[in-house]
């Protein structure tokens, strides 16, 4: 579309050649080719991580603002890929969840293979009232369960959101922890409990 | 000079003491009964560090490395008798004053854009006989060794103290490198779907208590540049901007960028040229 506009404008101007050359040059493709050359496997961080998957590509190409129809279709795909626990139990131990929420480890080249990662939650969210060192990239989750209750639907929503945030908002800044294998089923259950268990300090008065 | 060095050594001992303290697990203030106010809650160590840094910047231990770098730049000879006096950092052979804040830039002799660190290593290999493969074996400092090129970088950076960043954007390759760098900045990939912009592309965000500058804006882009190369208190050695980019990609959950690679030059070109016009205060101190 932009290229076509340039062509039409070009017919009427002398700067035509330069403008067209500018239009044709794909810096994004050049950047990707460059990164594929330059980034190397170290530890568990393998070189193939630099390849974008379909969802990342759509978000990258649209500056995180994909057309609505595409976003809805891809969110549906992400939603269908969420694996809920076969036993139907979605709430684990909130105390273990709090520990996980504190840990910013996982998936870097300095993390070891096979060692479970952390939830990285406090990096971006306010959660428990006792923790004053919290980030602001994501919304506050304090009182999460108090405001929403912990009905099966709310549990399912919280589990799904942690498993794959992109099923709810395609270009969300939040990682897809379950989808990426960064958190296990039982770890996600513990985080659901941190958010929803009435005993969790998140829901204290 | 002797006396100055002894002051510096004293400062270095102090930093070591601080480092030990900083490595203790963070003990938090007694828990407040209610949710913490979302207002800025700097933890105690951060506040202490900032006070300490103000005092220490008068006698920054970075000057020890600066002095060593100066010695290499001015006196060291290569196997053919060449020296860094022949090294052109963009302002003419041997000219160091103001060169750091005017890189990355295009260098006709190699037909490419190079950032300061890459250019300095290039010169040390070309004129002083350093082996690139040796430098690549240990590109960054650790507590047992600060490599020579890091000291030279510190020296060169110090020669741009209090000068305005003025990265040229005239040569077609400089403009192209900037644009590729901007694409790298915005590129989401990896298991966490992170790009540089995830944390550094909007205003007023924090990770834990750490403020995140919006690097798309000139007034905040300077914050990715300021204080590098920096003397790391927890360890007592100098770290460069290439190290900082490397560690960002680690936390981004990316694979590791090769040292002195085109991708890092492009990213530094984008970030530094965005900060053009801001004043660089010279080598700094980092936690």
XYZ file of C-alpha atoms in Angstrom:
492
model
C 0.000 0.000 0.000
C 2.718 2.473 1.000
C 4.847 1.277 -1.884
C 1.980 1.880 -4.295
C 1.487 5.413 -2.957
C 5.169 6.135 -3.425
C 5.018 4.897 -7.006
C 2.134 7.231 -7.792
C 3.857 10.188 -6.128
C 7.038 9.229 -7.890
C 5.593 9.747 -11.342
C 5.385 13.453 -10.577
C 8.765 13.979 -8.969
C 12.441 13.870 -9.834
C 13.429 12.335 -6.475
C 11.672 9.226 -7.670
C 14.647 6.833 -7.772
C 15.820 7.682 -4.267
C 12.346 7.415 -2.776
C 11.755 4.032 -4.371
C 15.105 2.661 -3.229
C 14.229 3.807 0.282
C 10.873 2.081 0.110
C 12.291 -1.195 -1.147
C 14.924 -1.512 1.555
C 13.707 -3.814 4.305
C 15.667 -2.936 7.447
C 13.683 -5.410 9.500
C 14.751 -8.286 7.277
C 18.334 -7.028 7.377
C 18.217 -6.829 11.169
C 16.908 -10.387 11.433
C 19.558 -11.726 9.043
C 22.216 -9.909 11.069
C 21.007 -11.315 14.386
C 20.890 -14.835 12.945
C 24.558 -14.419 12.022
C 25.638 -12.867 15.305
C 23.765 -14.668 18.085
C 25.221 -17.979 19.260
C 24.106 -20.780 21.523
C 25.321 -20.432 25.090
C 24.199 -22.907 27.741
C 20.468 -23.480 27.532
C 19.965 -20.327 25.404
C 20.133 -21.895 21.969
C 20.753 -19.887 18.787
C 17.331 -20.775 17.361
C 15.682 -18.521 19.961
C 16.445 -15.606 17.705
C 13.892 -16.879 15.153
C 10.487 -15.279 15.722
C 7.453 -17.552 15.851
C 4.217 -16.658 14.046
C 2.759 -14.664 16.912
C 5.974 -12.762 17.558
C 6.220 -11.995 13.833
C 2.705 -10.492 13.737
C 3.406 -8.365 16.827
C 6.822 -7.329 15.487
C 5.413 -6.374 12.088
C 2.563 -4.315 13.507
C 4.387 -2.623 16.415
C 2.205 -4.687 18.787
C -1.023 -3.426 17.175
C -2.252 -6.224 14.911
C -5.500 -5.791 12.945
C -8.427 -6.899 15.106
C -9.477 -9.846 12.946
C -5.968 -11.311 12.926
C -5.543 -10.722 16.656
C -8.801 -12.517 17.447
C -7.946 -15.484 15.274
C -4.463 -15.879 16.746
C -5.684 -15.370 20.310
C -8.143 -18.215 19.693
C -5.266 -20.429 18.494
C -3.272 -19.598 21.623
C -6.338 -20.272 23.803
C -6.866 -23.686 22.258
C -3.247 -24.630 22.968
C -3.580 -24.079 26.730
C -3.247 -27.387 28.582
C -5.314 -27.425 31.758
C -4.465 -29.985 34.472
C -6.232 -33.273 33.699
C -7.491 -33.611 37.301
C -9.285 -30.273 37.007
C -7.628 -28.916 40.159
C -6.210 -25.447 39.454
C -5.249 -24.167 42.908
C -2.037 -25.277 44.600
C -0.147 -23.899 47.593
C -0.035 -20.103 47.876
C 3.124 -20.202 50.030
C 5.025 -22.001 47.298
C 3.460 -19.514 44.870
C 4.855 -16.556 46.817
C 8.370 -18.057 46.663
C 8.011 -18.588 42.935
C 6.686 -15.075 42.397
C 9.836 -13.709 44.071
C 12.264 -15.595 41.847
C 13.444 -13.888 38.668
C 15.402 -16.890 37.477
C 14.847 -19.085 34.473
C 15.661 -19.530 30.780
C 18.822 -17.351 30.649
C 22.152 -18.726 29.479
C 23.345 -18.607 33.090
C 20.465 -20.834 34.254
C 21.061 -24.570 34.347
C 19.123 -27.079 32.299
C 16.572 -29.002 34.344
C 16.492 -26.544 37.255
C 12.947 -25.162 37.602
C 12.722 -21.434 36.885
C 10.916 -18.756 38.827
C 7.739 -16.874 38.040
C 9.435 -13.471 37.681
C 6.125 -12.009 38.909
C 7.350 -9.222 41.219
C 9.589 -7.941 38.432
C 6.480 -6.449 36.855
C 3.547 -6.674 39.301
C 2.592 -5.577 42.762
C 1.250 -8.740 44.438
C 1.570 -9.402 48.180
C 1.257 -6.454 50.595
C 4.548 -7.250 52.370
C 6.706 -6.865 49.263
C 7.600 -3.248 48.497
C 10.094 -4.072 45.762
C 7.803 -4.636 42.791
C 7.798 -3.520 39.166
C 5.155 -1.587 37.282
C 5.268 -3.052 33.776
C 2.121 -5.036 34.562
C -0.937 -4.053 36.610
C -1.165 -4.468 40.386
C -2.467 -7.896 41.398
C -2.977 -6.998 45.041
C -6.491 -8.112 46.145
C -6.831 -10.080 42.901
C -8.997 -12.798 44.441
C -10.783 -10.487 46.832
C -12.079 -8.488 43.898
C -12.977 -11.465 41.698
C -13.721 -14.362 44.031
C -12.324 -17.819 43.257
C -15.082 -19.548 41.329
C -14.043 -22.226 38.799
C -14.292 -19.631 36.008
C -11.952 -17.222 37.791
C -9.506 -20.061 38.506
C -9.588 -21.081 34.881
C -8.947 -17.494 33.801
C -5.974 -17.058 36.157
C -4.450 -20.398 35.155
C -4.913 -19.627 31.458
C -3.489 -16.133 31.771
C -0.292 -17.376 33.430
C -0.040 -20.317 31.021
C -0.459 -18.107 27.971
C -1.116 -14.374 28.386
C -1.229 -13.982 24.620
C -4.493 -15.927 24.457
C -6.122 -12.890 26.074
C -4.085 -10.058 24.548
C -2.045 -11.077 21.539
C 0.897 -8.718 21.977
C 0.911 -8.522 25.772
C 4.320 -7.848 27.365
C 3.834 -10.899 29.616
C 5.641 -14.138 28.745
C 3.674 -17.284 27.904
C 4.987 -19.239 30.878
C 3.215 -22.547 30.259
C 3.437 -22.409 26.498
C 7.190 -21.690 26.664
C 7.814 -24.431 29.225
C 9.110 -21.821 31.679
C 6.739 -22.971 34.442
C 5.322 -26.425 35.114
C 1.691 -27.272 35.718
C 2.183 -27.508 39.480
C 4.088 -24.204 39.593
C 1.249 -22.454 37.767
C -1.227 -23.963 40.247
C 0.782 -22.497 43.113
C 0.700 -19.071 41.472
C -3.064 -19.357 40.937
C -3.359 -20.063 44.673
C -1.224 -17.010 45.492
C -3.716 -14.884 43.557
C -6.965 -16.592 44.572
C -6.649 -18.455 47.869
C -8.584 -16.556 50.578
C -5.676 -17.351 52.964
C -3.127 -15.720 50.639
C -1.864 -12.318 51.864
C -2.750 -11.006 48.398
C -6.380 -11.165 49.540
C -5.940 -9.944 53.107
C -7.936 -6.920 54.190
C 50.066 11.157 41.691
C 51.221 8.695 44.358
C 49.050 10.334 46.939
C 46.112 10.378 44.559
C 46.550 6.681 43.913
C 46.604 5.902 47.599
C 43.310 7.773 48.022
C 41.982 5.654 45.199
C 43.219 2.469 46.792
C 41.455 3.440 49.987
C 38.299 3.979 47.980
C 38.744 0.579 46.383
C 38.959 -1.064 49.784
C 35.785 0.735 50.800
C 34.036 -0.515 47.692
C 35.115 -4.052 48.465
C 33.564 -3.696 51.901
C 30.420 -2.364 50.322
C 30.414 -5.238 47.849
C 30.350 -7.749 50.672
C 27.448 -5.935 52.234
C 25.591 -5.760 48.930
C 25.897 -9.500 48.470
C 24.088 -10.249 51.677
C 20.537 -11.282 51.011
C 18.363 -8.205 50.964
C 16.672 -7.711 54.277
C 13.562 -5.708 53.869
C 12.049 -3.184 56.197
C 9.456 -4.580 58.597
C 6.375 -5.481 56.608
C 3.704 -2.816 56.461
C 0.264 -4.064 57.391
C -1.329 -2.751 54.209
C -0.285 -3.012 50.580
C 2.783 -0.967 49.800
C 2.044 2.321 48.119
C 2.739 2.011 44.413
C 4.826 5.171 44.745
C 8.569 4.841 44.377
C 9.845 2.582 47.092
C 13.607 2.518 46.759
C 15.054 -0.237 48.867
C 17.597 0.674 51.496
C 20.579 -0.625 49.599
C 19.706 1.426 46.530
C 19.446 4.611 48.573
C 22.709 3.865 50.392
C 24.427 3.129 47.127
C 23.350 6.394 45.579
C 24.738 8.379 48.509
C 27.936 6.373 48.408
C 28.310 6.896 44.665
C 28.070 10.662 45.048
C 30.916 10.627 47.547
C 32.985 8.202 45.550
C 32.669 9.865 42.160
C 35.109 12.507 43.359
C 37.736 9.776 43.454
C 36.375 7.162 41.113
C 38.438 3.951 41.128
C 37.811 3.931 37.357
C 40.768 6.326 37.270
C 43.114 3.442 38.054
C 42.067 1.760 34.816
C 42.082 5.078 33.008
C 45.741 5.556 33.993
C 46.636 2.073 32.812
C 44.830 2.671 29.515
C 46.618 5.971 29.032
C 49.937 4.247 29.525
C 49.086 1.652 26.868
C 47.799 4.302 24.475
C 50.834 6.578 24.851
C 53.736 4.226 25.433
C 53.054 0.705 24.280
C 54.662 -0.340 20.993
C 53.607 -3.105 18.647
C 55.993 -5.650 17.073
C 56.652 -3.251 14.184
C 57.198 -0.296 16.481
C 53.715 1.023 15.745
C 51.651 2.686 18.479
C 48.136 3.942 19.115
C 49.305 7.347 17.857
C 48.415 5.879 14.456
C 44.923 4.886 15.537
C 42.193 7.036 13.987
C 39.097 7.115 16.187
C 37.341 9.298 13.651
C 38.926 12.668 14.401
C 42.376 11.990 12.936
C 45.317 9.713 13.825
C 46.026 9.682 17.533
C 43.246 12.153 18.437
C 41.472 10.981 21.594
C 39.793 14.144 22.905
C 36.085 13.993 22.124
C 36.361 10.813 20.053
C 34.347 8.571 22.388
C 31.143 10.640 22.194
C 31.360 10.692 18.381
C 31.225 6.941 17.904
C 29.731 4.721 16.530
C 30.667 6.167 13.145
C 31.661 5.083 9.651
C 35.357 4.300 9.136
C 36.430 4.411 5.496
C 39.530 2.239 6.057
C 37.361 -0.743 6.985
C 34.260 0.320 5.032
C 31.944 -0.113 8.013
C 30.440 1.506 11.076
C 32.223 0.696 14.328
C 31.361 1.530 17.915
C 34.087 2.821 20.245
C 34.937 -0.548 21.746
C 35.133 -2.254 18.377
C 37.323 0.483 16.922
C 39.706 0.476 19.866
C 40.120 -3.300 19.733
C 40.623 -3.007 15.962
C 43.480 -0.546 16.552
C 45.066 -2.592 19.336
C 45.153 -5.610 17.017
C 46.398 -3.606 14.055
C 49.065 -1.490 15.756
C 49.970 -3.121 19.047
C 49.975 -6.740 17.946
C 47.157 -7.974 20.216
C 45.499 -11.114 18.888
C 41.779 -10.788 18.268
C 41.236 -14.423 19.231
C 42.879 -13.782 22.621
C 40.677 -10.746 23.212
C 37.599 -12.778 22.285
C 38.602 -15.435 24.824
C 38.077 -12.925 27.610
C 36.296 -9.867 26.245
C 34.936 -8.713 29.618
C 36.533 -8.143 33.008
C 36.131 -10.494 35.914
C 37.446 -10.335 39.454
C 40.769 -11.848 38.473
C 41.447 -9.769 35.354
C 40.512 -6.532 33.613
C 41.794 -6.993 30.059
C 44.014 -4.271 28.533
C 41.439 -3.209 25.944
C 38.979 -2.411 28.743
C 41.538 -0.055 30.315
C 42.160 1.635 26.960
C 38.400 2.053 26.462
C 38.192 3.629 29.916
C 40.996 6.052 29.025
C 39.412 7.028 25.718
C 35.982 7.462 27.335
C 37.452 9.694 30.041
C 38.800 11.983 27.301
C 35.192 12.816 26.398
C 34.165 13.721 29.940
C 31.542 16.504 30.065
C 31.221 16.595 26.288
C 28.042 16.371 24.252
C 27.240 13.154 22.448
C 27.509 13.823 18.714
C 27.221 10.550 16.812
C 27.371 11.346 13.088
C 24.368 10.401 10.944
C 25.622 11.550 7.538
C 27.210 8.627 5.725
C 24.616 6.263 4.194
C 26.085 3.397 6.247
C 25.637 5.395 9.465
C 21.983 5.993 8.629
C 21.449 2.364 7.609
C 23.122 1.099 10.790
C 20.865 3.318 12.908
C 17.760 1.929 11.185
C 18.844 -1.671 11.569
C 19.606 -0.952 15.228
C 16.099 0.394 15.726
C 14.677 -2.839 14.266
C 16.813 -4.908 16.651
C 15.557 -2.776 19.552
C 11.938 -3.588 18.641
C 12.450 -7.264 17.788
C 10.541 -9.643 20.056
C 11.677 -13.238 20.160
C 12.849 -15.971 22.497
C 10.939 -17.972 25.122
C 9.733 -14.852 26.990
C 8.731 -12.897 23.830
C 10.887 -9.967 24.971
C 12.433 -7.177 22.935
C 14.559 -4.301 24.251
C 11.379 -2.226 23.956
C 9.415 -4.491 26.297
C 11.224 -2.821 29.200
C 12.721 0.276 27.560
C 10.043 1.448 25.143
C 7.553 3.275 27.381
C 7.606 5.945 30.047
C 7.698 5.578 33.810
C 8.111 1.815 34.224
C 10.112 -0.141 36.782
C 11.489 -3.640 37.222
C 11.330 -4.235 40.962
C 12.588 -0.859 42.277
C 14.783 -0.186 39.259
C 13.588 2.670 37.040
C 13.557 1.787 33.359
C 14.494 4.597 30.991
C 12.475 4.917 27.785
C 15.376 4.620 25.367
C 13.375 5.916 22.418
C 13.558 9.418 23.939
C 16.767 11.534 23.769
C 16.585 12.720 27.390
C 16.278 9.140 28.663
C 18.474 7.414 26.045
C 21.453 9.041 27.761
C 20.805 6.804 30.761
C 21.899 3.722 28.819
C 25.158 5.502 27.998
C 25.916 7.400 31.192
C 28.312 5.743 33.594
C 29.778 3.310 31.028
C 32.399 2.108 31.109
C 31.648 1.643 34.766
C 33.539 0.501 37.829
C 31.549 -2.329 39.341
C 31.606 -2.140 43.108
C 30.546 -5.749 43.575
C 33.764 -7.193 42.220
C 36.031 -4.196 41.746
C 36.532 -4.164 37.975
C 35.575 -2.167 34.891
C 32.702 -3.152 32.633
C 32.027 -1.687 29.203
C 28.930 -0.928 27.183
C 29.451 -4.097 25.132
C 29.202 -6.008 28.412
C 26.016 -4.144 29.280
C 24.412 -5.059 25.951
C 25.502 -8.672 26.446
C 23.874 -8.806 29.861
C 20.667 -7.223 28.555
C 20.351 -9.979 25.969
C 20.990 -12.564 28.678
C 18.070 -11.192 30.667
C 16.016 -10.938 27.488
C 16.481 -14.749 27.328
C 18.216 -14.454 23.959
C 21.224 -16.480 22.835
C 24.551 -14.669 23.253
C 25.566 -11.948 20.798
C 29.123 -12.417 19.528
C 31.553 -9.856 20.979
C 32.002 -6.784 18.745
C 29.302 -8.035 16.363
C 27.401 -5.988 13.793
C 24.183 -6.397 15.773
C 25.633 -4.720 18.876
C 27.193 -1.930 16.800
C 23.792 -1.329 15.189
C 21.995 -1.302 18.522
C 24.581 1.074 20.030
C 24.301 3.325 16.980
C 20.544 3.583 17.445
C 20.744 4.129 21.190
C 23.683 6.547 21.172
C 22.551 8.670 18.230
C 19.165 8.953 19.947
C 21.005 10.523 22.890
C 22.805 13.058 20.669
C 23.140 16.452 22.317
C 23.130 15.064 25.872
C 26.253 15.507 28.018
C 28.422 12.465 28.831
C 29.938 12.601 32.306
C 32.743 10.089 31.769
C 33.436 6.628 33.223
C 31.216 5.930 36.207
C 30.436 3.644 39.089
C 27.958 0.804 38.933
C 26.561 -1.399 41.603
